[in-house]
Coordinates of C-alpha atoms in Angstrom, one line a residue:
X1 CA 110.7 244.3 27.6
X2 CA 111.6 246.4 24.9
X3 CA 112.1 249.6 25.8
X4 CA 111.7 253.3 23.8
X5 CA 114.7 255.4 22.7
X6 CA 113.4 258.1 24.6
X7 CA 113.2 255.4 27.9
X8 CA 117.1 254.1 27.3
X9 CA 118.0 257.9 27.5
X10 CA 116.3 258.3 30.6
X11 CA 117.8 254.4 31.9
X12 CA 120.9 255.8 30.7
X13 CA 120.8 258.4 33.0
X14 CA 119.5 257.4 36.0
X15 CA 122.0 254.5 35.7
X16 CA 125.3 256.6 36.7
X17 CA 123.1 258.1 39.8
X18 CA 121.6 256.9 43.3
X19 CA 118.4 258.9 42.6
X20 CA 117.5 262.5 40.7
X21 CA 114.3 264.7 40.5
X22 CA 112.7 265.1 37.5
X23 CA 114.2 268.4 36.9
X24 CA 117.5 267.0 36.8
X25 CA 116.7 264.2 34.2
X26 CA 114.6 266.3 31.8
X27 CA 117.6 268.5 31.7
X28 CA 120.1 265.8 31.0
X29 CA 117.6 264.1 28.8
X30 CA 117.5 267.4 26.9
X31 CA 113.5 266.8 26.7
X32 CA 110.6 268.9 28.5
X33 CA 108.8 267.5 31.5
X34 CA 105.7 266.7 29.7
X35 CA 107.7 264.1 27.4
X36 CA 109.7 263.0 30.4
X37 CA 106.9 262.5 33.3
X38 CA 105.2 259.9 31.2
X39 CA 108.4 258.0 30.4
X40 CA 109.1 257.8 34.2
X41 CA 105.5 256.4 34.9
X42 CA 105.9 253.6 32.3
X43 CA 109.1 252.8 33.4
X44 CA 107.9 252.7 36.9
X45 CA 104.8 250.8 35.7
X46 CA 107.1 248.0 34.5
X47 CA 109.1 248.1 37.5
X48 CA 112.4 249.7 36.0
X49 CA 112.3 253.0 38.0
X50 CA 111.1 253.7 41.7
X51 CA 109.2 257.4 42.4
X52 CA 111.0 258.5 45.6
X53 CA 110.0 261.4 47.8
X54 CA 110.4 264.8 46.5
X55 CA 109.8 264.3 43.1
X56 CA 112.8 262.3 42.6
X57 CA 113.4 258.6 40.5
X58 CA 116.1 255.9 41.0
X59 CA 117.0 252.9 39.0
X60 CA 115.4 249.8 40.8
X61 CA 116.1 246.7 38.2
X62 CA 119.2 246.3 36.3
X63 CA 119.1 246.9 32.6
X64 CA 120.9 245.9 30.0
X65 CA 120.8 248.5 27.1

């Protein structure tokens, strides 16, 4: 699956931690929630990213960037 540059920054992220809210990751990412939320769906869609409780995302499948 080829991913966005915008979806390897949030991969990239969410690969040195457990799990992080959104929050967190749009602040690292350095882009606003609106751009981030549907990054996370899509990588959750194709099975990359898990939504945990709380508003929070971790890295589910391994991904080499």
């Amino acid at each position: 699956i080829e991913l966005s540059d915008d979806e390897k920054v949030i991969v990239t992220i969410l690969k040195d931690e457990n799990e992080l809210p959104i929050d967190i990751i749009c602040l690292k990412a350095a882009m606003p929630t609106s751009r981030v939320s549907p990054l996370l769906l899509n990588l959750e869609f194709v099975g990359f990213v898990k939504a945990m409780p709380g508003k929070k995302y971790k890295l589910i499948s391994q991904i080499y960037l």
